[in-house]
């Protein structure tokens, strides 16, 4: 009651009254490309002091939103000069600068690591709360759930995730969760693999997937080692004879809400390749 009276008096006298919600939103900097995505996608733009110097790289999904935003290196003195209320870092990011910020008493927030979509939701909620924007986090989560629900519409297909470095995924990773959400059965998980593993030549020669999900084959995001399994004739033939969907590497570089958009795009591409409009497989 007293607070309301004081607010009314301030308005009558022409005194500016600060928005209580705005006061709870910290002035923030982000120090790596994954932190950039969360800050650019959840924070009030007016409260973003700076993003990392990778925010507009091609592997940054929200690079368009980073245009015009000041950039900063992961350097303690540069960050300190901005006097942020909150420093957002990705999983295991920051290095010595992180310890430096702690010694100075600066508040830091680490995103964490996601191995499934429940983890992604938790990361969104935690980060949105830290940024004073919980409602924005819920909007992102709601859209992510909607996209994932849409992505499940189509025939089940066995799929192999493949990168130019010869790395693939078994069970228990966010990429495995991505595949399941998009209606793909991870052939590596079916073969008992878990975590991130090298492409197994013999097993895939004997049992090939219905479809290949390929990422980071743009020639710039990741170099192809001359000894990589992806250069082997088995895989080169497989990519010539098996339908391939090339995924947007930027959508996969950080475990955030937009990975659901890519899951839906992959599902829609698979439906076209396999003519699933009428439910028939080729």
XYZ file of C-alpha atoms in Angstrom:
282
model
C 0.000 0.000 0.000
C 2.797 2.392 0.963
C 4.735 1.429 -2.160
C 1.736 2.126 -4.360
C 1.223 5.514 -2.709
C 4.852 6.462 -3.228
C 4.667 5.411 -6.859
C 1.523 7.510 -7.365
C 3.168 10.501 -5.685
C 6.209 10.143 -7.878
C 4.051 10.109 -10.983
C 2.147 13.211 -9.844
C 5.413 15.058 -9.205
C 6.805 13.998 -12.573
C 9.560 11.881 -11.055
C 10.670 9.001 -13.271
C 9.887 5.599 -11.817
C 12.265 2.781 -12.808
C 10.811 -0.414 -14.179
C 11.326 -3.020 -11.399
C 11.694 -5.800 -13.986
C 14.414 -3.911 -15.840
C 16.314 -3.440 -12.592
C 16.522 -7.227 -12.230
C 18.088 -7.707 -15.660
C 21.897 -7.625 -15.413
C 24.208 -5.910 -17.861
C 25.873 -8.880 -19.462
C 28.801 -10.006 -21.599
C 29.273 -13.432 -23.211
C 32.677 -14.975 -23.794
C 32.222 -17.759 -26.360
C 29.960 -18.627 -29.255
C 27.591 -20.849 -27.251
C 27.218 -18.238 -24.532
C 26.616 -15.742 -27.342
C 23.615 -17.740 -28.568
C 22.003 -17.789 -25.142
C 22.672 -14.126 -24.454
C 21.548 -12.957 -27.893
C 18.468 -15.163 -27.753
C 17.365 -14.533 -24.175
C 18.692 -11.202 -22.903
C 17.266 -7.752 -23.525
C 19.478 -6.324 -26.308
C 19.834 -3.098 -24.333
C 21.493 -5.056 -21.527
C 24.084 -6.800 -23.717
C 27.375 -4.952 -23.278
C 29.373 -7.242 -25.562
C 29.538 -10.682 -27.135
C 32.562 -12.769 -28.025
C 34.661 -12.185 -31.110
C 33.169 -15.400 -32.539
C 29.559 -14.216 -32.349
C 29.375 -13.434 -36.067
C 31.332 -16.492 -37.281
C 29.554 -18.886 -39.613
C 29.195 -21.505 -36.865
C 27.269 -18.983 -34.739
C 23.562 -19.630 -35.320
C 22.455 -16.152 -34.232
C 25.238 -14.377 -36.113
C 22.741 -12.016 -37.758
C 21.629 -10.793 -34.335
C 25.262 -10.228 -33.388
C 25.672 -7.568 -36.067
C 26.318 -4.204 -34.459
C 26.875 -5.649 -30.984
C 30.303 -4.806 -29.509
C 32.676 -7.767 -29.441
C 35.149 -8.689 -26.752
C 37.982 -11.175 -26.374
C 38.105 -13.697 -23.544
C 40.450 -11.421 -21.646
C 40.057 -10.405 -18.029
C 41.102 -6.793 -18.429
C 38.870 -6.201 -21.454
C 35.865 -7.615 -19.623
C 36.640 -5.724 -16.439
C 36.698 -2.448 -18.360
C 33.005 -2.938 -19.227
C 31.991 -3.485 -15.572
C 29.336 -6.113 -16.375
C 26.891 -7.383 -13.784
C 27.114 -10.880 -15.223
C 29.605 -12.796 -17.359
C 28.152 -15.743 -19.285
C 30.436 -18.563 -20.346
C 29.891 -21.867 -22.084
C 30.725 -25.299 -20.767
C 34.344 -25.446 -19.548
C 35.025 -22.054 -21.119
C 36.896 -19.049 -19.816
C 40.106 -20.770 -18.719
C 42.376 -18.557 -16.620
C 40.095 -15.594 -17.217
C 37.345 -17.404 -15.294
C 39.530 -17.709 -12.200
C 40.524 -14.075 -12.652
C 36.885 -12.973 -12.612
C 36.254 -15.024 -9.488
C 39.165 -13.395 -7.682
C 37.778 -9.976 -8.566
C 34.371 -10.930 -7.235
C 32.674 -10.612 -10.635
C 29.589 -12.772 -11.063
C 29.940 -15.468 -13.703
C 27.414 -17.925 -15.071
C 28.349 -21.178 -16.792
C 25.833 -22.660 -19.203
C 26.587 -26.289 -18.475
C 26.439 -29.205 -20.879
C 23.425 -30.830 -22.539
C 23.180 -34.503 -23.469
C 19.428 -34.499 -24.167
C 16.535 -32.083 -24.605
C 15.670 -32.133 -20.901
C 19.155 -30.757 -20.304
C 18.578 -28.097 -22.961
C 15.352 -27.028 -21.264
C 17.151 -26.830 -17.922
C 19.928 -24.726 -19.473
C 17.396 -22.367 -21.019
C 15.531 -21.936 -17.719
C 18.687 -21.407 -15.668
C 20.140 -18.918 -18.121
C 16.894 -17.016 -18.622
C 16.515 -16.717 -14.845
C 20.095 -15.470 -14.490
C 19.369 -12.860 -17.165
C 16.175 -11.766 -15.418
C 14.048 -12.979 -18.344
C 12.350 -16.227 -17.266
C 9.345 -15.581 -19.492
C 11.572 -15.407 -22.568
C 13.049 -18.752 -21.616
C 9.598 -20.313 -21.425
C 8.766 -18.972 -24.888
C 11.910 -20.632 -26.275
C 11.082 -23.902 -24.539
C 7.501 -23.864 -25.805
C 8.641 -23.376 -29.395
C 11.285 -26.076 -29.034
C 8.683 -28.563 -27.819
C 6.376 -27.662 -30.695
C 9.123 -28.177 -33.273
C 10.165 -31.486 -31.738
C 6.569 -32.722 -31.780
C 6.304 -31.841 -35.461
C 9.643 -33.505 -36.198
C 8.380 -36.903 -35.067
C 5.912 -37.144 -37.975
C 7.296 -39.566 -40.534
C 8.615 -43.104 -41.064
C 11.279 -44.462 -38.735
C 14.613 -44.663 -40.539
C 17.996 -45.952 -39.447
C 20.487 -43.117 -39.654
C 24.205 -42.529 -39.361
C 25.519 -39.184 -38.149
C 28.761 -38.424 -39.950
C 31.376 -35.671 -39.829
C 34.399 -35.092 -42.077
C 36.708 -35.903 -39.177
C 35.294 -39.425 -39.062
C 33.452 -38.818 -35.795
C 29.970 -40.167 -35.165
C 27.725 -40.658 -32.155
C 26.313 -43.577 -30.267
C 23.742 -43.389 -27.485
C 23.683 -40.783 -24.736
C 24.540 -37.580 -26.607
C 22.475 -34.587 -27.651
C 22.987 -35.622 -31.275
C 21.546 -39.032 -30.449
C 18.550 -37.272 -28.855
C 18.276 -35.085 -31.965
C 18.115 -38.181 -34.160
C 15.476 -39.857 -32.004
C 13.355 -36.703 -31.913
C 13.457 -36.468 -35.710
C 12.319 -40.059 -36.153
C 15.716 -41.609 -36.858
C 17.057 -44.748 -35.190
C 20.741 -44.202 -34.513
C 22.513 -47.130 -36.161
C 25.509 -46.679 -33.876
C 23.304 -46.973 -30.784
C 21.736 -50.084 -32.307
C 25.239 -51.533 -32.585
C 25.874 -50.888 -28.901
C 27.985 -47.740 -29.244
C 27.692 -44.879 -26.772
C 29.120 -41.384 -26.694
C 31.287 -39.962 -29.457
C 33.154 -42.624 -31.427
C 35.045 -43.066 -34.678
C 33.196 -44.437 -37.686
C 33.489 -48.255 -37.558
C 34.395 -49.493 -41.025
C 33.608 -53.179 -40.644
C 30.269 -52.791 -38.883
C 28.937 -50.224 -41.335
C 30.119 -52.249 -44.293
C 27.933 -55.115 -43.028
C 24.963 -53.007 -41.893
C 24.286 -49.759 -43.705
C 21.821 -47.053 -42.654
C 18.747 -45.881 -44.538
C 20.048 -42.330 -44.458
C 23.156 -40.333 -43.568
C 23.012 -37.132 -41.548
C 26.156 -35.208 -42.458
C 27.411 -32.136 -40.647
C 30.418 -29.822 -40.930
C 31.098 -30.771 -44.557
C 31.152 -27.143 -45.690
C 34.930 -27.210 -46.116
C 35.522 -24.350 -43.690
C 33.981 -25.297 -40.364
C 36.151 -28.394 -39.920
C 39.124 -29.624 -41.942
C 39.168 -33.207 -43.203
C 42.218 -35.088 -41.994
C 43.864 -37.211 -44.677
C 43.665 -40.190 -42.300
C 40.007 -39.622 -41.418
C 37.703 -42.630 -41.732
C 35.343 -40.439 -43.753
C 37.888 -40.574 -46.600
C 37.779 -44.361 -46.726
C 36.303 -45.902 -49.858
C 33.588 -47.633 -47.789
C 32.178 -44.318 -46.647
C 32.707 -42.581 -49.943
C 30.652 -45.277 -51.658
C 28.080 -45.127 -48.884
C 27.620 -41.398 -49.392
C 27.196 -41.982 -53.124
C 24.570 -44.706 -52.724
C 22.750 -43.655 -49.529
C 20.480 -40.599 -49.236
C 22.350 -37.803 -47.443
C 20.924 -34.849 -45.546
C 23.465 -32.106 -44.914
C 22.754 -30.492 -41.569
C 23.347 -26.854 -40.677
C 26.501 -26.997 -38.562
C 25.630 -23.726 -36.828
C 22.408 -25.258 -35.501
C 24.397 -28.123 -33.973
C 27.385 -26.224 -32.586
C 25.584 -25.255 -29.389
C 22.941 -27.161 -27.443
C 20.128 -24.620 -27.555
C 16.467 -24.342 -28.559
C 17.187 -23.916 -32.268
C 18.490 -27.466 -32.594
C 14.798 -28.434 -32.639
C 14.316 -26.338 -35.782
C 17.087 -28.323 -37.450
C 15.532 -31.604 -36.292
C 12.296 -30.585 -38.006
C 14.149 -29.556 -41.168
C 15.953 -32.918 -41.248
C 12.669 -34.759 -40.789
C 11.005 -32.814 -43.587
C 13.969 -33.471 -45.880
C 13.802 -37.192 -45.086
C 10.080 -37.246 -45.788
C 10.740 -35.785 -49.227
C 13.550 -38.245 -49.925
C 11.462 -41.204 -48.845
C 8.174 -39.990 -50.313
C 6.413 -40.275 -46.990
C 3.511 -38.045 -47.993
C 1.501 -41.194 -48.641
C 3.359 -43.187 -46.000
C 5.183 -45.315 -48.565
C 8.853 -46.184 -48.484
C 10.718 -46.371 -51.816
